[in-house]
Short mmCIF file of C-alpha atoms in Angstrom, two decimals:
data_model
loop_
_atom_site.label_atom_id
_atom_site.label_comp_id
_atom_site.label_asym_id
_atom_site.label_seq_id
_atom_site.Cartn_x
_atom_site.Cartn_y
_atom_site.Cartn_z
CA UNK A 1 38.29 37.90 16.64
CA UNK A 2 34.82 40.07 17.26
CA UNK A 3 35.22 41.21 13.45
CA UNK A 4 35.36 37.18 12.85
CA UNK A 5 32.19 36.65 14.70
CA UNK A 6 30.13 39.08 13.12
CA UNK A 7 30.58 37.10 9.66
CA UNK A 8 28.97 35.00 11.14
CA UNK A 9 25.21 35.54 10.63
CA UNK A 10 26.21 36.78 7.26
CA UNK A 11 27.36 33.22 6.23
CA UNK A 12 24.62 31.40 8.38
CA UNK A 13 21.79 33.67 6.05
CA UNK A 14 23.71 32.76 2.41
CA UNK A 15 23.89 29.06 3.36
CA UNK A 16 19.95 29.44 4.15
CA UNK A 17 19.47 31.22 0.47
CA UNK A 18 21.78 28.48 -1.06
CA UNK A 19 19.45 25.73 0.06
CA UNK A 20 16.39 27.54 -1.05
CA UNK A 21 18.14 27.96 -4.40
CA UNK A 22 18.85 24.26 -4.79
CA UNK A 23 17.03 22.50 -7.13
CA UNK A 24 13.99 20.48 -5.36
CA UNK A 25 14.92 16.57 -5.71
CA UNK A 26 11.48 15.60 -7.62
CA UNK A 27 12.02 11.83 -8.16
CA UNK A 28 14.96 10.62 -6.03
CA UNK A 29 16.09 7.33 -4.34
CA UNK A 30 13.50 6.82 -1.24
CA UNK A 31 10.98 9.05 -3.06
CA UNK A 32 7.20 7.53 -3.06
CA UNK A 33 4.51 9.02 -5.36
CA UNK A 34 1.43 8.12 -5.78
CA UNK A 35 -0.55 9.20 -9.42
CA UNK A 36 -4.51 9.08 -9.71
CA UNK A 37 -5.88 9.01 -13.27
CA UNK A 38 -7.94 7.81 -15.94
CA UNK A 39 -7.14 4.39 -17.85
CA UNK A 40 -8.13 3.95 -21.23
CA UNK A 41 -8.15 -0.05 -22.41
CA UNK A 42 -8.28 -0.31 -26.21
CA UNK A 43 -7.97 -4.30 -27.01
CA UNK A 44 -6.47 -5.29 -30.23
CA UNK A 45 -8.07 -8.45 -30.50
CA UNK A 46 -9.33 -11.84 -32.11
CA UNK A 47 -11.14 -14.76 -31.39
CA UNK A 48 -11.61 -18.10 -32.26
CA UNK A 49 -14.54 -19.53 -33.40
CA UNK A 50 -17.54 -20.98 -30.83
CA UNK A 51 -17.20 -24.69 -30.58
CA UNK A 52 -20.06 -26.93 -29.21
CA UNK A 53 -18.16 -29.70 -27.30
CA UNK A 54 -20.58 -31.92 -26.45
CA UNK A 55 -24.23 -33.52 -27.59
CA UNK A 56 -25.34 -33.95 -30.71
CA UNK A 57 -24.14 -31.50 -32.97
CA UNK A 58 -20.62 -31.12 -31.34
CA UNK A 59 -18.23 -29.10 -33.57
CA UNK A 60 -17.34 -25.32 -34.39
CA UNK A 61 -19.95 -22.83 -35.33
CA UNK A 62 -18.66 -21.77 -38.58
CA UNK A 63 -17.80 -18.35 -39.30
CA UNK A 64 -18.56 -17.26 -35.78
CA UNK A 65 -16.53 -14.90 -33.72
CA UNK A 66 -16.48 -12.18 -31.39
CA UNK A 67 -14.70 -8.81 -30.49
CA UNK A 68 -14.12 -6.60 -27.46
CA UNK A 69 -15.21 -2.57 -26.83
CA UNK A 70 -13.01 -0.43 -25.57
CA UNK A 71 -13.32 0.79 -21.84
CA UNK A 72 -12.38 3.51 -19.17
CA UNK A 73 -11.78 3.44 -15.73
CA UNK A 74 -10.31 5.39 -12.42
CA UNK A 75 -6.52 4.23 -12.06
CA UNK A 76 -4.29 4.41 -9.07
CA UNK A 77 -0.09 3.66 -9.19
CA UNK A 78 1.71 3.66 -6.45
CA UNK A 79 5.67 3.99 -7.21
CA UNK A 80 8.93 3.62 -5.14
CA UNK A 81 12.63 4.61 -6.46
CA UNK A 82 15.03 2.29 -5.34
CA UNK A 83 17.44 4.90 -6.75
CA UNK A 84 17.41 8.14 -8.63
CA UNK A 85 17.01 6.24 -11.90
CA UNK A 86 15.16 2.75 -10.75
CA UNK A 87 11.65 2.54 -9.30
CA UNK A 88 8.98 0.07 -8.81
CA UNK A 89 5.41 0.60 -9.70
CA UNK A 90 2.23 -0.71 -8.72
CA UNK A 91 -1.01 -0.57 -11.13
CA UNK A 92 -4.52 -0.85 -9.20
CA UNK A 93 -7.93 0.38 -10.13
CA UNK A 94 -11.45 -0.06 -10.50
CA UNK A 95 -11.77 -2.98 -12.59
CA UNK A 96 -13.00 -1.78 -16.05
CA UNK A 97 -16.16 -3.60 -17.78
CA UNK A 98 -15.59 -4.99 -21.18
CA UNK A 99 -18.60 -5.84 -23.47
CA UNK A 100 -18.41 -8.78 -25.54
CA UNK A 101 -20.66 -8.34 -29.43
CA UNK A 102 -20.74 -11.15 -31.61
CA UNK A 103 -19.12 -11.41 -35.52
CA UNK A 104 -19.28 -13.25 -38.43
CA UNK A 105 -22.29 -15.81 -38.33
CA UNK A 106 -23.37 -14.46 -34.62
CA UNK A 107 -23.34 -10.71 -35.20
CA UNK A 108 -26.97 -10.85 -35.70
CA UNK A 109 -27.29 -11.31 -31.77
CA UNK A 110 -25.42 -8.16 -30.98
CA UNK A 111 -23.96 -7.91 -27.49
CA UNK A 112 -23.17 -11.39 -25.98
CA UNK A 113 -22.37 -10.31 -22.91
CA UNK A 114 -20.27 -7.92 -20.69
CA UNK A 115 -17.45 -8.90 -17.54
CA UNK A 116 -15.50 -6.92 -15.49
CA UNK A 117 -11.43 -7.54 -15.49
CA UNK A 118 -9.26 -7.27 -12.85
CA UNK A 119 -5.43 -6.83 -13.86
CA UNK A 120 -3.37 -5.55 -10.78
CA UNK A 121 0.14 -4.87 -12.18
CA UNK A 122 3.71 -4.76 -10.96
CA UNK A 123 5.92 -2.59 -13.68
CA UNK A 124 9.96 -2.09 -13.00
CA UNK A 125 10.64 1.23 -14.43
CA UNK A 126 14.02 3.07 -15.55
CA UNK A 127 13.79 6.88 -15.53
CA UNK A 128 15.81 8.99 -17.52
CA UNK A 129 17.69 12.11 -16.35
CA UNK A 130 18.29 13.25 -12.78
CA UNK A 131 16.18 13.48 -9.97
CA UNK A 132 15.73 17.27 -10.40
CA UNK A 133 14.90 16.92 -14.14
CA UNK A 134 11.56 18.54 -14.78
CA UNK A 135 10.76 16.17 -17.67
CA UNK A 136 11.70 12.54 -17.25
CA UNK A 137 11.09 9.80 -19.39
CA UNK A 138 10.70 6.33 -18.87
CA UNK A 139 10.28 2.47 -20.18
CA UNK A 140 9.43 -0.37 -17.89
CA UNK A 141 8.29 -3.89 -17.93
CA UNK A 142 6.30 -5.80 -15.65
CA UNK A 143 3.60 -8.56 -14.92
CA UNK A 144 -0.02 -8.72 -14.54
CA UNK A 145 -2.35 -11.00 -13.02
CA UNK A 146 -5.80 -11.21 -14.81
CA UNK A 147 -9.25 -12.46 -13.39
CA UNK A 148 -12.83 -11.83 -14.23
CA UNK A 149 -16.42 -11.45 -12.71
CA UNK A 150 -19.43 -10.25 -12.92
CA UNK A 151 -19.86 -11.97 -16.21
CA UNK A 152 -22.85 -11.61 -18.06
CA UNK A 153 -24.32 -13.13 -21.06
CA UNK A 154 -27.53 -11.24 -22.64
CA UNK A 155 -30.75 -12.81 -22.95
CA UNK A 156 -30.38 -12.44 -27.00
CA UNK A 157 -27.35 -14.69 -27.40
CA UNK A 158 -28.72 -17.16 -24.65
CA UNK A 159 -31.54 -17.56 -26.86
CA UNK A 160 -29.42 -18.07 -29.86
CA UNK A 161 -27.36 -21.13 -28.61
CA UNK A 162 -30.60 -22.85 -27.30
CA UNK A 163 -32.09 -22.30 -30.72
CA UNK A 164 -28.93 -23.54 -32.41
CA UNK A 165 -28.37 -26.56 -30.10
CA UNK A 166 -31.86 -27.85 -30.55
CA UNK A 167 -32.74 -27.32 -33.78
CA UNK A 168 -35.15 -24.34 -32.87
CA UNK A 169 -37.11 -26.52 -30.50
CA UNK A 170 -35.84 -24.71 -27.16
CA UNK A 171 -35.45 -21.36 -27.03
CA UNK A 172 -35.57 -20.32 -23.42
CA UNK A 173 -32.89 -22.66 -21.76
CA UNK A 174 -30.60 -20.52 -19.76
CA UNK A 175 -26.68 -20.35 -20.89
CA UNK A 176 -23.68 -19.02 -18.16
CA UNK A 177 -19.50 -17.71 -19.08
CA UNK A 178 -16.72 -18.79 -16.99
CA UNK A 179 -13.56 -16.90 -18.15
CA UNK A 180 -10.14 -18.04 -17.61
CA UNK A 181 -7.61 -16.55 -15.37
CA UNK A 182 -4.05 -15.92 -16.04
CA UNK A 183 -0.45 -14.15 -16.01
CA UNK A 184 0.60 -11.70 -18.73
CA UNK A 185 3.42 -9.57 -19.60
CA UNK A 186 3.21 -5.80 -19.22
CA UNK A 187 5.98 -3.38 -21.57
CA UNK A 188 5.36 0.29 -20.55
CA UNK A 189 6.71 3.85 -21.70
CA UNK A 190 5.86 7.19 -20.87
CA UNK A 191 7.14 10.74 -19.63
CA UNK A 192 6.92 12.74 -15.85
CA UNK A 193 6.76 16.34 -16.18
CA UNK A 194 7.23 17.83 -12.41
CA UNK A 195 5.65 21.05 -11.45
CA UNK A 196 7.87 21.05 -8.29
CA UNK A 197 9.39 19.08 -5.98
CA UNK A 198 5.63 17.43 -4.92
CA UNK A 199 3.56 17.34 -8.18
CA UNK A 200 3.67 15.79 -11.51
CA UNK A 201 1.67 14.77 -14.42
CA UNK A 202 2.15 11.54 -16.44
CA UNK A 203 1.67 9.95 -19.23
CA UNK A 204 2.26 6.67 -19.97
CA UNK A 205 1.18 3.70 -22.66
CA UNK A 206 1.23 -0.21 -21.79
CA UNK A 207 1.02 -2.82 -23.82
CA UNK A 208 -0.39 -6.20 -22.07
CA UNK A 209 -0.38 -9.44 -23.72
CA UNK A 210 -3.79 -11.15 -22.21
CA UNK A 211 -5.66 -14.36 -23.79
CA UNK A 212 -8.64 -16.08 -22.12
CA UNK A 213 -10.21 -19.62 -22.70
CA UNK A 214 -14.32 -18.65 -22.33
CA UNK A 215 -16.59 -21.94 -20.91
CA UNK A 216 -19.95 -21.49 -21.19
CA UNK A 217 -22.58 -24.18 -19.86
CA UNK A 218 -25.77 -24.32 -21.76
CA UNK A 219 -28.51 -25.93 -19.36
CA UNK A 220 -31.27 -27.78 -21.83
CA UNK A 221 -34.15 -29.83 -20.82
CA UNK A 222 -32.93 -33.29 -20.43
CA UNK A 223 -35.15 -34.66 -23.93
CA UNK A 224 -33.15 -32.03 -25.97
CA UNK A 225 -29.79 -33.21 -24.55
CA UNK A 226 -29.45 -31.97 -20.71
CA UNK A 227 -26.36 -29.47 -19.87
CA UNK A 228 -24.13 -28.94 -22.84
CA UNK A 229 -20.66 -27.05 -22.94
CA UNK A 230 -19.20 -24.94 -25.45
CA UNK A 231 -15.71 -22.81 -25.45
CA UNK A 232 -13.85 -20.48 -27.32
CA UNK A 233 -10.40 -18.23 -26.97
CA UNK A 234 -10.62 -14.52 -26.74
CA UNK A 235 -7.28 -12.70 -27.67
CA UNK A 236 -7.42 -8.99 -25.35
CA UNK A 237 -4.56 -7.59 -25.99
CA UNK A 238 -4.76 -3.79 -24.64
CA UNK A 239 -2.95 -0.98 -25.85
CA UNK A 240 -3.68 0.52 -22.04
CA UNK A 241 -3.07 4.77 -21.69
CA UNK A 242 -2.70 6.33 -18.67
CA UNK A 243 -2.99 10.20 -17.68
CA UNK A 244 -2.25 11.04 -14.19
CA UNK A 245 -1.87 13.21 -11.60
CA UNK A 246 1.11 12.22 -8.86
CA UNK A 247 1.98 13.54 -5.63
CA UNK A 248 5.11 12.84 -3.76
CA UNK A 249 4.69 12.19 -0.31
#
């Protein structure tokens, strides 16, 4: 009996060693992970011609167009694993500022204006491999709700509109713009490398299908026709890369 009892400390010690030797569960059911990093947004953009909707000379401005600049911003993502392979991610971040530049017959105005884009997203992801894998590719799909604020039109563009709509009689009337909100589908793929059970680095690439309608109001003097409205449609469709560091908590 005494001999059997003497083995108990050895068995306990071996059990502890085995526990430490077991692989760390880096991404398993119930895990919560926060990622912080860099979003790069590269629009695959196009635009319709700018159209004057009312008043004298109503109609499209032939050959007019615009293009949207790339943008960078800080991003944050929260991921919850419902199983070892299935997870749901919420993507947030500081809204990036996009610059809109004239092309075609309005290229001479240069930068038309700028706007901040808000586009939080929820993405369902499937992670390949198991919870102990160091390298885990993933694919995902989800949805984003997109809206805009801090919309500014440059003075040069406002002057160009005023001159165009009055035949050069007015060059100082003010214009303002509104961009429509929309739901946008998101497709996502990427990979995570787990350094240990808590820390990881991830790189993902997403495609977001975004289209917005731009409505421009120009306040002309009554003698020049009064308030007039113009519109165009912008297809943005950014490819969004996200390089980030993750922490499991």
